[in-house]
Amino acid sequence: MPQPSGGLFIEDNQDLYIEYYIFDDDLPVEVVKDLADIYGFESKFAVGVDIETTGLYYQNDKITLVQLFDPVYARVFLVRVKDTIFPHSLVSLLQHKSIAKIFHHSEFDISFLSYHYQVLVKNVIDTKILARIVNPLASRSETSLVSLLYHYFSVYLEKGTATSNWCAEDLTETQIRYAIRDVVYLPMLRAQLESQLKPDVLQAAESVCNHSAAHIWLKVTQGINVYEKRVL
C-alpha cells in the first residue's frame, strides 16, 4: 500500500480523536478490501462520504478531493483525485452494494461522481433526505448540514473554506480540518435522525435515498429524467 501522509484530528468538545490519511490519485485496494470486511456484514455501520470540487456545476467543474470516514476504527481517508487518472479502487467502493455510504445532500456529490466516473453509487443514506422526512415543514436552510449539526450537537461547521483552492500542491491545515469535519459527523447525524423514525418509515426513507441516487445517475449519464413533467 502506498505510504500516505496524515496525522491526528482532535475535537475535544466532542471527544473525537481521528487518524487521517492523505492519498494521491486513488484509494489503495487494501483499504477498499478492509472496509468491505468491516462494513459488508454490519448494516448498522456506514462509511461517511463527502467531496470537494472546483465549483458547483458538475459539467464544468472538477472533483478535487474525496473524503471517507470509517467510524468503526475512527479514521478518515482523504483522496486527492485528478481528472487525468481514473480512481478505480475508489469507484469500486462507491458501487459496492454491501457497504453503506452516508452523504448529506447526495444530489450534489452523486451528480459529480456520476458525471466524472460514470459510477452508480449504491447503498446510499442521505441525511438531508432523512431530515426532511423527520421534519417535513423544515426550510431548506434548516436541513443544511450546518443547521443540523448545530441543532443536534451544538457543533458549528465553518463553510468558508469550501471555496478555497483545493487544487493547490499541498492542502493547508485549515483545509484538512475542514474536509475532516465535513464528514466525521455524518454517522452521528444519521443515528440521531433515524432514531426519530418508525421502522416502516425508516425502510421507506432508505428506499427513497437509493431511488434518488439511481435517478441522478440516469439523468447525468443517460440524459433521462424519469420525473420530468411532459405535456402529452
XYZ file of C-alpha atoms in Angstrom:
232
model
C 0.000 0.000 0.000
C 1.343 3.499 -0.821
C 2.676 5.339 2.190
C 0.299 8.256 2.783
C 0.845 11.462 4.670
C -1.505 12.050 7.557
C -1.919 12.913 11.193
C -4.361 13.110 14.074
C -7.540 15.198 14.130
C -8.784 16.126 17.606
C -12.072 17.783 18.570
C -12.051 17.858 22.364
C -15.599 19.120 22.866
C -16.963 16.059 21.035
C -14.323 13.562 22.248
C -13.254 12.948 18.655
C -9.780 11.557 18.042
C -9.487 10.682 14.373
C -6.493 9.410 12.443
C -6.386 10.720 8.899
C -4.511 9.608 5.818
C -3.973 11.526 2.587
C -3.644 9.576 -0.665
C -2.894 10.886 -4.140
C -4.879 9.766 -7.204
C -6.816 6.822 -5.746
C -7.731 4.848 -2.650
C -5.452 1.821 -2.170
C -7.032 -1.539 -2.972
C -6.132 -2.746 0.515
C -8.270 -0.035 2.105
C -11.292 -0.999 -0.007
C -10.890 -4.649 0.984
C -10.540 -3.648 4.627
C -13.695 -1.525 4.531
C -15.595 -4.312 2.753
C -14.628 -6.711 5.546
C -15.790 -4.245 8.216
C -18.985 -2.922 6.666
C -20.078 -5.775 4.433
C -21.806 -7.613 7.264
C -22.819 -4.876 9.704
C -25.660 -2.853 8.228
C -25.848 -0.591 11.274
C -22.450 0.844 10.336
C -21.771 3.006 7.292
C -18.921 4.979 5.727
C -19.292 8.758 5.634
C -18.606 10.288 2.202
C -18.107 13.845 1.006
C -16.364 15.585 -1.884
C -14.702 18.904 -2.599
C -14.880 20.430 -6.066
C -13.670 23.418 -8.060
C -17.228 24.752 -8.344
C -20.926 23.960 -8.225
C -21.582 22.617 -11.734
C -20.651 19.017 -12.474
C -20.474 19.553 -16.253
C -17.885 22.327 -15.943
C -16.124 21.761 -12.623
C -13.878 19.013 -11.281
C -13.713 16.784 -8.219
C -10.537 17.539 -6.281
C -10.941 15.611 -3.031
C -13.000 12.662 -1.801
C -13.336 12.211 1.969
C -14.223 8.860 3.539
C -14.839 8.345 7.257
C -14.579 4.914 8.849
C -16.371 5.302 12.213
C -15.511 1.787 13.412
C -11.774 2.492 13.511
C -12.078 6.297 13.719
C -10.080 7.110 10.614
C -10.549 9.409 7.633
C -9.152 8.838 4.159
C -8.613 11.959 2.063
C -8.158 11.059 -1.605
C -6.762 13.825 -3.806
C -8.120 12.843 -7.203
C -7.050 14.132 -10.619
C -9.151 14.294 -13.766
C -6.308 12.614 -15.694
C -6.265 9.466 -13.526
C -9.324 7.244 -13.090
C -9.679 6.165 -9.412
C -10.606 2.510 -9.941
C -10.466 1.478 -6.278
C -12.489 4.456 -5.113
C -15.150 3.739 -7.736
C -15.290 0.079 -6.685
C -16.033 1.231 -3.132
C -18.757 3.622 -4.263
C -20.551 0.929 -6.258
C -20.063 -1.787 -3.612
C -23.620 -2.787 -2.742
C -22.746 -4.193 0.698
C -21.027 -1.054 2.003
C -23.496 1.615 3.125
C -22.417 5.176 2.378
C -23.685 8.280 4.167
C -23.903 11.576 2.286
C -25.515 14.879 3.116
C -27.332 16.352 0.114
C -26.233 13.423 -2.035
C -27.637 15.053 -5.171
C -24.579 17.311 -5.343
C -21.960 14.635 -4.646
C -23.558 11.909 -6.748
C -24.075 14.247 -9.710
C -20.319 14.901 -9.776
C -19.392 11.266 -9.160
C -21.825 10.010 -11.809
C -20.681 12.510 -14.413
C -16.926 12.201 -13.941
C -16.664 8.477 -13.130
C -19.873 7.072 -14.675
C -20.469 5.290 -11.376
C -23.864 4.306 -9.986
C -23.347 4.818 -6.251
C -25.092 2.027 -4.341
C -26.379 1.622 -0.779
C -26.843 5.339 -0.161
C -28.036 7.067 3.005
C -28.705 10.797 2.665
C -29.025 12.686 5.949
C -30.674 15.612 4.189
C -33.457 13.347 2.947
C -33.769 11.827 6.432
C -34.009 15.316 7.938
C -36.792 16.276 5.524
C -38.731 13.152 6.478
C -38.227 13.804 10.199
C -39.429 17.392 9.759
C -41.394 17.812 6.511
C -42.051 21.501 7.245
C -38.374 22.402 7.686
C -36.952 25.023 5.353
C -34.027 24.312 3.035
C -31.647 26.109 5.389
C -32.937 24.135 8.375
C -31.969 20.875 6.676
C -28.471 22.058 5.773
C -25.569 20.229 7.397
C -24.557 23.398 9.227
C -28.002 23.826 10.795
C -28.495 20.162 11.677
C -25.110 19.744 13.361
C -25.638 22.869 15.407
C -29.200 21.860 16.320
C -28.396 18.328 17.447
C -24.791 18.515 18.654
C -24.004 22.237 19.147
C -21.282 21.842 16.515
C -20.538 24.903 14.409
C -19.406 23.980 10.902
C -17.496 26.777 9.209
C -18.108 26.655 5.434
C -15.859 29.432 4.138
C -13.022 27.030 3.337
C -15.228 25.261 0.773
C -14.291 27.878 -1.823
C -10.536 27.714 -1.160
C -8.030 26.335 -3.678
C -8.352 22.541 -3.419
C -6.052 22.123 -6.429
C -3.014 23.536 -4.640
C 0.038 21.288 -4.444
C -0.429 20.791 -0.703
C -3.538 21.035 1.446
C -3.361 23.554 4.263
C -4.072 22.573 7.856
C -7.287 24.611 7.604
C -8.396 22.670 4.520
C -7.600 19.323 6.115
C -9.547 20.200 9.245
C -12.473 21.463 7.182
C -12.538 18.341 4.997
C -12.485 16.042 8.032
C -15.190 17.943 9.930
C -17.430 17.819 6.848
C -17.554 14.020 7.015
C -16.931 12.776 10.580
C -20.310 13.862 11.951
C -22.365 12.099 9.292
C -22.721 8.758 11.167
C -23.779 10.602 14.342
C -26.315 12.641 12.403
C -27.656 9.554 10.666
C -28.167 7.793 14.022
C -29.877 10.846 15.505
C -32.300 11.215 12.606
C -33.068 7.515 12.214
C -33.875 7.246 15.929
C -36.831 9.566 15.276
C -38.353 7.406 12.537
C -40.640 4.415 12.914
C -39.303 1.192 11.346
C -41.642 1.264 8.344
C -40.913 4.947 7.691
C -37.173 4.289 8.007
C -37.403 1.468 5.486
C -39.222 3.768 3.074
C -36.636 6.504 3.681
C -33.804 4.122 2.771
C -35.601 3.267 -0.467
C -36.034 6.946 -1.283
C -32.299 7.576 -0.791
C -31.327 4.825 -3.233
C -34.013 5.698 -5.756
C -32.720 9.261 -5.672
C -29.164 8.078 -6.362
C -30.362 5.952 -9.298
C -32.415 8.851 -10.671
C -29.390 11.158 -10.529
C -27.254 8.592 -12.365
C -29.866 8.189 -15.097
C -30.212 11.939 -15.501
C -26.487 12.721 -15.519
C -25.133 9.790 -17.544
C -28.072 8.861 -19.770
C -29.935 12.152 -20.070
C -33.099 10.507 -18.731
C -35.222 12.461 -16.259
C -37.854 9.992 -15.097
C -39.637 12.701 -13.092
C -39.790 15.281 -15.867
C -43.278 16.648 -16.409
C -44.398 16.460 -20.009
C -47.452 17.560 -21.902
C -48.849 14.505 -23.715
